[in-house]
CSV table of N, CA and C in Angstrom, one decimal:
chain,number,residue,atom,x,y,z
A,20,UNK,N,29.2,10.1,-4.6
A,20,UNK,CA,28.5,9.6,-3.4
A,20,UNK,C,27.2,10.5,-3.3
A,21,UNK,N,26.0,9.8,-3.1
A,21,UNK,CA,24.8,10.5,-3.0
A,21,UNK,C,24.7,11.3,-1.7
A,22,UNK,N,24.0,12.5,-1.8
A,22,UNK,CA,23.8,13.3,-0.6
A,22,UNK,C,22.6,12.7,0.2
A,23,UNK,N,22.4,13.3,1.4
A,23,UNK,CA,21.3,12.8,2.3
A,23,UNK,C,20.0,12.8,1.6
A,24,UNK,N,19.7,13.8,0.8
A,24,UNK,CA,18.4,13.9,0.2
A,24,UNK,C,18.2,12.7,-0.8
A,25,UNK,N,19.3,12.4,-1.6
A,25,UNK,CA,19.2,11.3,-2.5
A,25,UNK,C,19.0,10.0,-1.8
A,26,UNK,N,19.7,9.8,-0.7
A,26,UNK,CA,19.5,8.6,0.1
A,26,UNK,C,18.1,8.5,0.6
A,27,UNK,N,17.6,9.6,1.1
A,27,UNK,CA,16.2,9.5,1.6
A,27,UNK,C,15.2,9.3,0.5
A,28,UNK,N,15.5,9.9,-0.7
A,28,UNK,CA,14.6,9.7,-1.8
A,28,UNK,C,14.6,8.2,-2.3
A,29,UNK,N,15.8,7.6,-2.3
A,29,UNK,CA,15.9,6.2,-2.7
A,29,UNK,C,15.1,5.3,-1.7
A,30,UNK,N,15.3,5.6,-0.4
A,30,UNK,CA,14.6,4.8,0.6
A,30,UNK,C,13.1,5.0,0.5
A,31,UNK,N,12.7,6.2,0.2
A,31,UNK,CA,11.2,6.5,0.1
A,31,UNK,C,10.7,5.6,-1.1
A,32,UNK,N,11.4,5.5,-2.2
A,32,UNK,CA,11.0,4.8,-3.3
A,32,UNK,C,10.9,3.3,-3.0
A,33,UNK,N,11.8,2.8,-2.2
A,33,UNK,CA,11.8,1.4,-1.8
A,33,UNK,C,10.8,1.1,-0.8
A,34,UNK,N,10.6,1.9,0.2
A,34,UNK,CA,9.8,1.7,1.3
A,34,UNK,C,8.4,2.3,1.3
A,35,UNK,N,8.0,2.9,0.2
A,35,UNK,CA,6.8,3.7,0.2
A,35,UNK,C,5.6,2.8,0.6
A,36,UNK,N,5.6,1.6,0.3
A,36,UNK,CA,4.5,0.7,0.7
A,36,UNK,C,4.5,0.3,2.2
A,37,UNK,N,5.5,0.7,2.9
A,37,UNK,CA,5.6,0.3,4.3
A,37,UNK,C,5.5,1.4,5.3
A,38,UNK,N,5.6,2.6,4.8
A,38,UNK,CA,5.6,3.8,5.7
A,38,UNK,C,4.3,4.5,5.7
A,39,UNK,N,3.9,5.0,6.9
A,39,UNK,CA,2.7,5.8,7.0
A,39,UNK,C,3.0,7.1,7.7
A,40,UNK,N,2.5,8.3,7.2
A,40,UNK,CA,2.9,9.5,7.8
A,40,UNK,C,2.4,9.6,9.3
A,41,UNK,N,1.3,8.9,9.6
A,41,UNK,CA,0.8,9.0,11.0
A,41,UNK,C,1.1,7.8,11.8
A,42,UNK,N,2.3,7.2,11.6
A,42,UNK,CA,2.7,6.1,12.4
A,42,UNK,C,2.9,4.8,11.6
A,43,UNK,N,3.6,3.8,12.3
A,43,UNK,CA,3.9,2.6,11.6
A,43,UNK,C,2.7,1.7,11.4
A,44,UNK,N,1.7,1.9,12.1
A,44,UNK,CA,0.5,1.0,12.0
A,44,UNK,C,-0.4,1.3,10.9
A,45,UNK,N,-1.1,0.4,10.3
A,45,UNK,CA,-2.0,0.6,9.2
A,45,UNK,C,-3.1,1.6,9.7
A,46,UNK,N,-3.4,2.5,8.8
A,46,UNK,CA,-4.4,3.5,9.2
A,46,UNK,C,-5.8,3.0,9.2
A,47,UNK,N,-6.7,3.5,10.1
A,47,UNK,CA,-8.1,3.2,10.1
A,47,UNK,C,-8.8,4.2,9.2
A,48,UNK,N,-10.1,3.9,8.9
A,48,UNK,CA,-10.8,4.8,8.0
A,48,UNK,C,-10.9,6.2,8.7
A,49,UNK,N,-11.1,6.3,10.0
A,49,UNK,CA,-11.1,7.5,10.7
A,49,UNK,C,-9.8,8.2,10.6
A,50,UNK,N,-8.7,7.4,10.8
A,50,UNK,CA,-7.3,8.0,10.7
A,50,UNK,C,-7.1,8.5,9.3
A,51,UNK,N,-7.6,7.8,8.3
A,51,UNK,CA,-7.5,8.3,6.9
A,51,UNK,C,-8.1,9.6,6.8
A,52,UNK,N,-9.3,9.8,7.3
A,52,UNK,CA,-10.1,11.1,7.2
A,52,UNK,C,-9.3,12.2,7.9
A,53,UNK,N,-8.8,11.9,9.1
A,53,UNK,CA,-8.0,13.0,9.8
A,53,UNK,C,-6.8,13.3,9.0
A,54,UNK,N,-6.1,12.3,8.5
A,54,UNK,CA,-4.8,12.6,7.8
A,54,UNK,C,-5.1,13.3,6.5
A,55,UNK,N,-6.2,13.0,5.8
A,55,UNK,CA,-6.5,13.7,4.5
A,55,UNK,C,-6.7,15.1,4.8
A,56,UNK,N,-7.4,15.4,5.9
A,56,UNK,CA,-7.7,16.8,6.1
A,56,UNK,C,-6.5,17.6,6.6
A,57,UNK,N,-5.5,16.9,7.1
A,57,UNK,CA,-4.2,17.5,7.4
A,57,UNK,C,-3.3,17.6,6.1
A,58,UNK,N,-3.8,17.0,5.0
A,58,UNK,CA,-3.1,17.1,3.8
A,58,UNK,C,-2.1,16.0,3.6
A,59,UNK,N,-2.2,14.9,4.4
A,59,UNK,CA,-1.2,13.8,4.3
A,59,UNK,C,-2.0,12.6,3.6
A,60,UNK,N,-1.3,11.9,2.7
A,60,UNK,CA,-1.9,10.7,2.2
A,60,UNK,C,-1.7,9.6,3.2
A,61,UNK,N,-2.8,9.1,3.9
A,61,UNK,CA,-2.6,8.2,5.0
A,61,UNK,C,-2.4,6.8,4.5
A,62,UNK,N,-2.9,6.4,3.4
A,62,UNK,CA,-2.5,5.1,2.9
A,62,UNK,C,-1.2,5.3,2.2
A,63,UNK,N,-0.3,4.3,2.3
A,63,UNK,CA,1.0,4.6,1.7
A,63,UNK,C,0.9,4.9,0.2
A,64,UNK,N,1.1,6.1,-0.1
A,64,UNK,CA,0.9,6.6,-1.5
A,64,UNK,C,2.1,7.3,-2.0
A,65,UNK,N,2.4,7.1,-3.2
A,65,UNK,CA,3.5,7.9,-3.8
A,65,UNK,C,2.9,9.2,-4.3
A,66,UNK,N,3.6,10.3,-4.1
A,66,UNK,CA,3.0,11.5,-4.5
A,66,UNK,C,3.9,12.4,-5.3
A,67,UNK,N,3.5,13.5,-5.6
A,67,UNK,CA,4.3,14.4,-6.6
A,67,UNK,C,5.6,14.8,-6.1
A,68,UNK,N,5.9,14.7,-4.8
A,68,UNK,CA,7.2,15.1,-4.3
A,68,UNK,C,8.3,14.2,-4.8
A,69,UNK,N,8.0,12.9,-5.0
A,69,UNK,CA,9.0,11.9,-5.4
A,69,UNK,C,9.1,11.8,-6.9
A,70,UNK,N,8.0,11.8,-7.6
A,70,UNK,CA,7.9,11.4,-9.0
A,70,UNK,C,7.8,12.6,-10.0
A,71,UNK,N,8.5,12.4,-11.1
A,71,UNK,CA,8.5,13.4,-12.2
A,71,UNK,C,7.0,13.4,-12.7
A,72,UNK,N,6.5,14.6,-12.8
A,72,UNK,CA,5.2,14.8,-13.4
A,72,UNK,C,4.1,14.6,-12.4
A,73,UNK,N,4.4,14.2,-11.2
A,73,UNK,CA,3.4,14.0,-10.1
A,73,UNK,C,2.6,12.7,-10.2
A,74,UNK,N,2.6,12.0,-9.1
A,74,UNK,CA,1.8,10.8,-8.9
A,74,UNK,C,1.1,10.8,-7.6
A,75,UNK,N,-0.1,10.2,-7.5
A,75,UNK,CA,-0.8,10.0,-6.3
A,75,UNK,C,-1.4,8.6,-6.4
A,76,UNK,N,-0.6,7.6,-6.2
A,76,UNK,CA,-1.0,6.2,-6.4
A,76,UNK,C,-0.7,5.4,-5.2
A,77,UNK,N,-1.4,4.3,-5.0
A,77,UNK,CA,-1.1,3.3,-4.0
A,77,UNK,C,-1.4,1.9,-4.6
A,78,UNK,N,-1.3,0.9,-3.9
A,78,UNK,CA,-1.6,-0.5,-4.4
A,78,UNK,C,-2.7,-1.1,-3.5
A,79,UNK,N,-3.2,-2.2,-4.0
A,79,UNK,CA,-4.3,-2.8,-3.2
A,79,UNK,C,-4.0,-3.3,-1.8
A,80,UNK,N,-2.7,-3.6,-1.5
A,80,UNK,CA,-2.3,-4.0,-0.2
A,80,UNK,C,-2.4,-2.9,0.8
A,81,UNK,N,-2.1,-1.7,0.4
A,81,UNK,CA,-2.2,-0.5,1.3
A,81,UNK,C,-3.6,0.0,1.3
A,82,UNK,N,-4.3,0.1,0.1
A,82,UNK,CA,-5.6,0.6,0.1
A,82,UNK,C,-6.6,-0.3,0.9
A,83,UNK,N,-6.3,-1.6,0.9
A,83,UNK,CA,-7.2,-2.5,1.7
A,83,UNK,C,-7.1,-2.2,3.2
A,84,UNK,N,-5.9,-1.7,3.7
A,84,UNK,CA,-5.8,-1.4,5.1
A,84,UNK,C,-6.6,-0.2,5.6
A,85,UNK,N,-7.0,0.6,4.7
A,85,UNK,CA,-7.9,1.7,5.1
A,85,UNK,C,-9.3,1.3,5.4
A,86,UNK,N,-9.7,0.1,4.9
A,86,UNK,CA,-11.0,-0.4,5.0
A,86,UNK,C,-12.0,0.4,4.1
A,87,UNK,N,-11.4,1.1,3.2
A,87,UNK,CA,-12.2,1.9,2.2
A,87,UNK,C,-12.3,1.3,0.8
A,88,UNK,N,-11.5,0.2,0.6
A,88,UNK,CA,-11.4,-0.5,-0.7
A,88,UNK,C,-12.3,-1.7,-0.7
A,89,UNK,N,-13.0,-1.9,-1.8
A,89,UNK,CA,-13.8,-3.0,-2.1
A,89,UNK,C,-12.9,-4.2,-2.5
A,90,UNK,N,-12.8,-5.3,-1.8
A,90,UNK,CA,-11.9,-6.3,-2.1
A,90,UNK,C,-12.2,-7.0,-3.4
A,91,UNK,N,-13.5,-7.0,-3.8
A,91,UNK,CA,-13.9,-7.7,-5.0
A,91,UNK,C,-13.5,-6.9,-6.3
A,92,UNK,N,-13.6,-5.6,-6.2
A,92,UNK,CA,-13.3,-4.7,-7.4
A,92,UNK,C,-11.9,-4.0,-7.3
A,93,UNK,N,-11.3,-4.1,-6.2
A,93,UNK,CA,-10.0,-3.4,-5.9
A,93,UNK,C,-10.1,-1.9,-6.3
A,94,UNK,N,-11.3,-1.3,-5.9
A,94,UNK,CA,-11.5,0.1,-6.1
A,94,UNK,C,-12.1,0.7,-4.8
A,95,UNK,N,-12.0,2.0,-4.7
A,95,UNK,CA,-12.5,2.7,-3.5
A,95,UNK,C,-14.0,2.5,-3.4
A,96,UNK,N,-14.5,2.3,-2.3
A,96,UNK,CA,-16.0,2.2,-2.1
A,96,UNK,C,-16.5,3.6,-1.7
A,97,UNK,N,-17.2,4.2,-2.7
A,97,UNK,CA,-17.7,5.5,-2.5
A,97,UNK,C,-18.7,5.6,-1.3
A,98,UNK,N,-19.5,4.6,-1.0
A,98,UNK,CA,-20.4,4.6,0.1
A,98,UNK,C,-19.7,4.7,1.4
A,99,UNK,N,-18.6,3.9,1.6
A,99,UNK,CA,-17.9,3.9,2.9
A,99,UNK,C,-17.1,5.2,3.0
A,100,UNK,N,-16.5,5.7,1.9
A,100,UNK,CA,-15.8,6.9,2.0
A,100,UNK,C,-16.7,8.1,2.4
A,101,UNK,N,-17.9,8.0,1.8
A,101,UNK,CA,-18.9,9.1,2.1
A,101,UNK,C,-19.4,9.1,3.5
A,102,UNK,N,-19.5,7.9,4.1
A,102,UNK,CA,-19.9,7.8,5.5
A,102,UNK,C,-18.9,8.5,6.4
A,103,UNK,N,-17.6,8.5,6.0
A,103,UNK,CA,-16.6,9.1,6.8
A,103,UNK,C,-16.3,10.5,6.3
A,104,UNK,N,-17.0,11.0,5.3
A,104,UNK,CA,-16.8,12.3,4.8
A,104,UNK,C,-15.5,12.5,4.1
A,105,UNK,N,-15.0,11.4,3.5
A,105,UNK,CA,-13.7,11.5,2.7
A,105,UNK,C,-14.0,11.7,1.2
A,106,UNK,N,-13.6,12.8,0.7
A,106,UNK,CA,-13.8,13.0,-0.7
A,106,UNK,C,-13.0,12.0,-1.6
A,107,UNK,N,-13.7,11.4,-2.6
A,107,UNK,CA,-13.0,10.5,-3.5
A,107,UNK,C,-11.8,11.1,-4.1
A,108,UNK,N,-11.9,12.4,-4.4
A,108,UNK,CA,-10.8,13.0,-5.1
A,108,UNK,C,-9.5,13.1,-4.3
A,109,UNK,N,-9.6,12.9,-3.0
A,109,UNK,CA,-8.5,12.9,-2.1
A,109,UNK,C,-7.7,11.5,-2.0
A,110,UNK,N,-8.4,10.5,-2.5
A,110,UNK,CA,-7.8,9.1,-2.4
A,110,UNK,C,-6.9,8.9,-3.6
A,111,UNK,N,-5.8,8.2,-3.4
A,111,UNK,CA,-4.9,7.9,-4.5
A,111,UNK,C,-5.5,6.9,-5.5
A,112,UNK,N,-5.0,6.9,-6.7
A,112,UNK,CA,-5.4,5.9,-7.7
A,112,UNK,C,-4.8,4.6,-7.2
A,113,UNK,N,-5.6,3.5,-7.3
A,113,UNK,CA,-5.1,2.2,-6.9
A,113,UNK,C,-4.6,1.5,-8.2
A,114,UNK,N,-3.3,1.1,-8.1
A,114,UNK,CA,-2.6,0.4,-9.2
A,114,UNK,C,-2.1,-0.9,-8.7
A,115,UNK,N,-1.5,-1.7,-9.5
A,115,UNK,CA,-1.0,-3.0,-9.1
A,115,UNK,C,0.2,-2.8,-8.1
A,116,UNK,N,0.6,-3.8,-7.5
A,116,UNK,CA,1.8,-3.7,-6.5
A,116,UNK,C,3.1,-3.6,-7.3
A,117,UNK,N,3.1,-4.0,-8.5
A,117,UNK,CA,4.3,-4.0,-9.3
A,117,UNK,C,4.1,-3.6,-10.7
A,118,UNK,N,4.4,-2.4,-11.1
A,118,UNK,CA,4.4,-1.9,-12.4
A,118,UNK,C,5.2,-0.6,-12.4
A,119,UNK,N,5.5,-0.1,-13.5
A,119,UNK,CA,6.3,1.2,-13.5
A,119,UNK,C,5.2,2.3,-13.4
A,120,UNK,N,5.3,3.1,-12.3
A,120,UNK,CA,4.3,4.1,-12.0
A,120,UNK,C,4.8,5.5,-12.6
A,121,UNK,N,6.1,5.6,-12.6
A,121,UNK,CA,6.7,6.9,-13.1
A,121,UNK,C,8.2,6.8,-12.8
A,122,UNK,N,8.9,7.9,-12.8
A,122,UNK,CA,10.3,8.0,-12.6
A,122,UNK,C,10.6,9.1,-11.5
A,123,UNK,N,11.7,8.9,-10.8
A,123,UNK,CA,12.1,9.9,-9.8
A,123,UNK,C,12.4,11.2,-10.5
A,124,UNK,N,11.9,12.2,-9.9
A,124,UNK,CA,12.0,13.6,-10.5
A,124,UNK,C,13.4,14.0,-10.6
A,125,UNK,N,13.7,15.1,-11.4
A,125,UNK,CA,15.0,15.5,-11.6
A,125,UNK,C,15.6,16.1,-10.3
A,126,UNK,N,16.6,15.5,-9.8
A,126,UNK,CA,17.3,16.0,-8.6
A,126,UNK,C,18.4,14.9,-8.3
A,127,UNK,N,19.6,15.3,-8.6
A,127,UNK,CA,20.7,14.4,-8.2
A,127,UNK,C,20.8,13.1,-9.1
A,128,UNK,N,21.5,12.1,-8.6
A,128,UNK,CA,21.8,11.0,-9.4
A,128,UNK,C,20.7,10.0,-9.6
A,129,UNK,N,19.6,10.1,-8.9
A,129,UNK,CA,18.4,9.2,-9.0
A,129,UNK,C,17.4,9.6,-10.1
A,130,UNK,N,17.6,10.8,-10.7
A,130,UNK,CA,16.7,11.2,-11.7
A,130,UNK,C,16.5,10.2,-12.8
A,131,UNK,N,15.2,9.9,-13.1
A,131,UNK,CA,14.9,8.9,-14.1
A,131,UNK,C,14.8,7.5,-13.7
A,132,UNK,N,15.2,7.2,-12.4
A,132,UNK,CA,15.1,5.8,-11.9
A,132,UNK,C,13.6,5.5,-11.9
A,133,UNK,N,13.2,4.3,-12.4
A,133,UNK,CA,11.8,4.0,-12.4
A,133,UNK,C,11.3,3.7,-11.0
A,134,UNK,N,10.1,4.2,-10.7
A,134,UNK,CA,9.4,3.8,-9.5
A,134,UNK,C,8.5,2.7,-9.8
A,135,UNK,N,8.7,1.5,-9.3
A,135,UNK,CA,8.0,0.3,-9.9
A,135,UNK,C,7.5,-0.6,-8.9
A,136,UNK,N,7.3,-0.2,-7.6
A,136,UNK,CA,6.7,-1.2,-6.7
A,136,UNK,C,6.2,-0.5,-5.4
A,137,UNK,N,5.1,-1.0,-5.0
A,137,UNK,CA,4.4,-0.6,-3.7
A,137,UNK,C,3.9,-1.8,-3.1
A,138,UNK,N,4.2,-2.1,-1.9
A,138,UNK,CA,3.7,-3.3,-1.2
A,138,UNK,C,3.6,-3.0,0.3
A,139,UNK,N,2.5,-3.3,0.9
A,139,UNK,CA,2.3,-3.1,2.3
A,139,UNK,C,3.2,-3.9,3.2
A,140,UNK,N,3.2,-3.5,4.4
A,140,UNK,CA,4.1,-4.0,5.5
A,140,UNK,C,4.1,-5.5,5.6
A,141,UNK,N,3.1,-6.1,6.1
A,141,UNK,CA,3.0,-7.5,6.3
A,141,UNK,C,3.0,-8.3,4.9
A,142,UNK,N,2.4,-7.7,4.0
A,142,UNK,CA,2.3,-8.3,2.6
A,142,UNK,C,3.7,-8.3,2.0
A,143,UNK,N,4.5,-7.3,2.2
A,143,UNK,CA,5.9,-7.3,1.7
A,143,UNK,C,6.7,-8.4,2.4
A,144,UNK,N,6.5,-8.5,3.7
A,144,UNK,CA,7.3,-9.6,4.3
A,144,UNK,C,6.8,-11.0,3.8
A,145,UNK,N,5.6,-11.2,3.6
A,145,UNK,CA,5.0,-12.4,3.1
A,145,UNK,C,5.6,-12.7,1.7
A,146,UNK,N,5.6,-11.7,0.8
A,146,UNK,CA,6.2,-11.9,-0.5
A,146,UNK,C,7.7,-12.1,-0.4
A,147,UNK,N,8.4,-11.3,0.4
A,147,UNK,CA,9.8,-11.4,0.6
A,147,UNK,C,10.3,-12.7,1.1
A,148,UNK,N,9.5,-13.4,1.9
A,148,UNK,CA,9.9,-14.7,2.4
A,148,UNK,C,9.3,-15.8,1.5
A,149,UNK,N,8.9,-15.5,0.3
A,149,UNK,CA,8.5,-16.4,-0.8
A,149,UNK,C,7.3,-17.3,-0.4
A,150,UNK,N,6.4,-16.7,0.3
A,150,UNK,CA,5.1,-17.4,0.6
A,150,UNK,C,4.2,-17.2,-0.6
A,151,UNK,N,4.5,-17.8,-1.7
A,151,UNK,CA,3.9,-17.5,-3.0
A,151,UNK,C,2.8,-18.6,-3.3
A,152,UNK,N,2.7,-19.6,-2.6
A,152,UNK,CA,1.8,-20.7,-2.9
A,152,UNK,C,0.6,-20.7,-1.8
A,153,UNK,N,-0.5,-21.2,-2.3
A,153,UNK,CA,-1.7,-21.3,-1.4
A,153,UNK,C,-1.3,-22.2,-0.2
A,154,UNK,N,-1.6,-21.7,1.0
A,154,UNK,CA,-1.3,-22.4,2.2
A,154,UNK,C,-0.1,-22.0,2.9
A,155,UNK,N,0.8,-21.4,2.2
A,155,UNK,CA,2.1,-20.9,2.9
A,155,UNK,C,1.8,-19.7,3.7
A,156,UNK,N,2.4,-19.6,4.9
A,156,UNK,CA,2.2,-18.5,5.8
A,156,UNK,C,3.5,-17.9,6.3
A,157,UNK,N,3.3,-16.6,6.8
A,157,UNK,CA,4.5,-15.9,7.3
A,157,UNK,C,4.0,-15.1,8.5
A,158,UNK,N,4.8,-15.2,9.5
A,158,UNK,CA,4.6,-14.4,10.8
A,158,UNK,C,5.6,-13.3,10.8
A,159,UNK,N,5.1,-12.1,11.0
A,159,UNK,CA,6.0,-10.9,11.1
A,159,UNK,C,5.9,-10.3,12.5
A,160,UNK,N,7.0,-9.8,13.0
A,160,UNK,CA,7.2,-9.2,14.3
A,160,UNK,C,7.7,-7.8,14.1
A,161,UNK,N,7.0,-6.9,14.7
A,161,UNK,CA,7.4,-5.5,14.6
A,161,UNK,C,6.6,-4.7,15.6
A,162,UNK,N,5.8,-3.8,15.0
A,162,UNK,CA,4.9,-3.0,15.9
A,162,UNK,C,3.7,-3.9,16.4
A,163,UNK,N,3.6,-5.1,15.8
A,163,UNK,CA,2.7,-6.0,16.3
A,163,UNK,C,3.1,-7.4,15.8
A,164,UNK,N,2.3,-8.4,16.0
A,164,UNK,CA,2.6,-9.8,15.6
A,164,UNK,C,1.5,-10.2,14.6
A,165,UNK,N,1.9,-10.4,13.4
A,165,UNK,CA,0.9,-10.7,12.3
A,165,UNK,C,1.2,-11.9,11.6
A,166,UNK,N,0.2,-12.8,11.4
A,166,UNK,CA,0.4,-13.9,10.5
A,166,UNK,C,-0.5,-13.8,9.3
A,167,UNK,N,0.1,-14.0,8.1
A,167,UNK,CA,-0.7,-14.0,6.9
A,167,UNK,C,-0.5,-15.4,6.3
A,168,UNK,N,-1.6,-15.9,5.8
A,168,UNK,CA,-1.6,-17.1,5.0
A,168,UNK,C,-2.1,-16.9,3.6
A,169,UNK,N,-1.4,-17.3,2.6
A,169,UNK,CA,-1.7,-17.1,1.2
A,169,UNK,C,-2.9,-18.0,0.9
A,170,UNK,N,-4.0,-17.4,0.4
A,170,UNK,CA,-5.2,-18.1,-0.1
A,170,UNK,C,-5.3,-18.1,-1.6
A,171,UNK,N,-4.3,-17.7,-2.3
A,171,UNK,CA,-4.3,-17.7,-3.7
A,171,UNK,C,-5.3,-16.6,-4.3
A,172,UNK,N,-5.8,-16.9,-5.4
A,172,UNK,CA,-6.7,-15.9,-6.1
A,172,UNK,C,-8.1,-15.9,-5.6
A,173,UNK,N,-8.4,-16.8,-4.6
A,173,UNK,CA,-9.7,-16.9,-4.0
A,173,UNK,C,-9.8,-16.0,-2.8
A,174,UNK,N,-10.8,-15.1,-2.7
A,174,UNK,CA,-11.1,-14.3,-1.5
A,174,UNK,C,-11.7,-15.3,-0.5
A,175,UNK,N,-11.0,-15.6,0.5
A,175,UNK,CA,-11.6,-16.5,1.6
A,175,UNK,C,-12.1,-15.6,2.7
A,176,UNK,N,-13.4,-15.6,2.9
A,176,UNK,CA,-14.1,-14.8,3.9
A,176,UNK,C,-14.1,-15.6,5.2
A,177,UNK,N,-13.4,-15.1,6.2
A,177,UNK,CA,-13.3,-15.8,7.5
A,177,UNK,C,-14.6,-15.9,8.2
A,178,UNK,N,-14.8,-17.0,8.9
A,178,UNK,CA,-16.0,-17.2,9.8
A,178,UNK,C,-15.5,-17.2,11.2
A,179,UNK,N,-14.2,-16.8,11.4
A,179,UNK,CA,-13.6,-16.9,12.8
A,179,UNK,C,-12.9,-15.6,13.1
A,180,UNK,N,-13.3,-14.5,12.5
A,180,UNK,CA,-12.7,-13.2,12.9
A,180,UNK,C,-11.4,-12.8,12.3
A,181,UNK,N,-10.9,-13.6,11.3
A,181,UNK,CA,-9.7,-13.2,10.6
A,181,UNK,C,-10.0,-12.2,9.6
A,182,UNK,N,-9.0,-11.4,9.2
A,182,UNK,CA,-9.1,-10.4,8.2
A,182,UNK,C,-8.8,-10.9,6.8
A,183,UNK,N,-9.7,-10.7,5.9
A,183,UNK,CA,-9.4,-11.1,4.5
A,183,UNK,C,-8.7,-9.8,3.9
A,184,UNK,N,-7.6,-10.0,3.2
A,184,UNK,CA,-6.8,-8.9,2.6
A,184,UNK,C,-6.2,-9.3,1.3
A,185,UNK,N,-5.7,-8.3,0.6
A,185,UNK,CA,-4.9,-8.5,-0.6
A,185,UNK,C,-3.4,-8.8,-0.2
A,186,UNK,N,-2.9,-9.9,-0.7
A,186,UNK,CA,-1.5,-10.2,-0.4
A,186,UNK,C,-0.5,-9.5,-1.4
A,187,UNK,N,-0.9,-9.5,-2.7
A,187,UNK,CA,-0.2,-8.7,-3.7
A,187,UNK,C,-0.9,-8.8,-5.0
A,188,UNK,N,-0.7,-7.9,-5.9
A,188,UNK,CA,-1.2,-7.9,-7.2
A,188,UNK,C,-0.1,-7.4,-8.2
A,189,UNK,N,0.3,-8.2,-9.1
A,189,UNK,CA,1.3,-7.9,-10.0
A,189,UNK,C,0.8,-7.7,-11.4
A,190,UNK,N,0.9,-6.5,-11.9
A,190,UNK,CA,0.5,-6.1,-13.3
A,190,UNK,C,-1.0,-6.5,-13.5
A,191,UNK,N,-1.2,-7.1,-14.6
A,191,UNK,CA,-2.6,-7.5,-15.0
A,191,UNK,C,-3.1,-8.8,-14.4
A,192,UNK,N,-2.2,-9.5,-13.7
A,192,UNK,CA,-2.5,-10.8,-13.1
A,192,UNK,C,-3.6,-10.6,-12.0
A,193,UNK,N,-4.3,-11.7,-11.8
A,193,UNK,CA,-5.3,-11.6,-10.7
A,193,UNK,C,-4.7,-11.4,-9.4
A,194,UNK,N,-5.3,-10.7,-8.5
A,194,UNK,CA,-4.7,-10.4,-7.2
A,194,UNK,C,-4.6,-11.7,-6.4
A,195,UNK,N,-3.6,-11.8,-5.5
A,195,UNK,CA,-3.5,-13.0,-4.6
A,195,UNK,C,-3.9,-12.4,-3.3
A,196,UNK,N,-4.8,-13.2,-2.6
A,196,UNK,CA,-5.3,-12.8,-1.3
A,196,UNK,C,-4.7,-13.6,-0.2
A,197,UNK,N,-5.0,-13.1,1.0
A,197,UNK,CA,-4.5,-13.8,2.2
A,197,UNK,C,-5.5,-13.6,3.4
A,198,UNK,N,-5.4,-14.4,4.4
A,198,UNK,CA,-6.1,-14.3,5.6
A,198,UNK,C,-5.0,-13.8,6.6
A,199,UNK,N,-5.4,-12.9,7.5
A,199,UNK,CA,-4.5,-12.4,8.5
A,199,UNK,C,-5.1,-12.6,9.9
């Protein structure tokens, strides 16, 4: 039977894309800056404490929540980060939502288990409810009420105040976007 640390480690691996050290809500750029200076990865990021060899990675669904990621390139925007005084070296590497990032470090029965997925809160619910086709939508209820509609591989820029975001990105496939 696994001990408490092993259970927490397993939960961390599964839920890494949905948990934030500074609360359940997605962090703002200012929140990211404050968290980084406290030494916390504010976007849901896997770090060296979980993975063998050390990792500091996130996926586009979480990176987009910081408002520091360019949706067209899926990379950190140096100009925006600079405006908030966030050093680029402090931001995690952005990888796809599903690939093998590494393995759980040596400790107990989970050693060697692949760490292979990161997906943000609402995006995880959208994917989990199989909203995989353009036009399908999912409403989530929790710390807030959020509706995401799958827009496919096209980035749809709202003219009515909706948020354009990444819904998921698997491996080398084109990212799937959503309006929230």
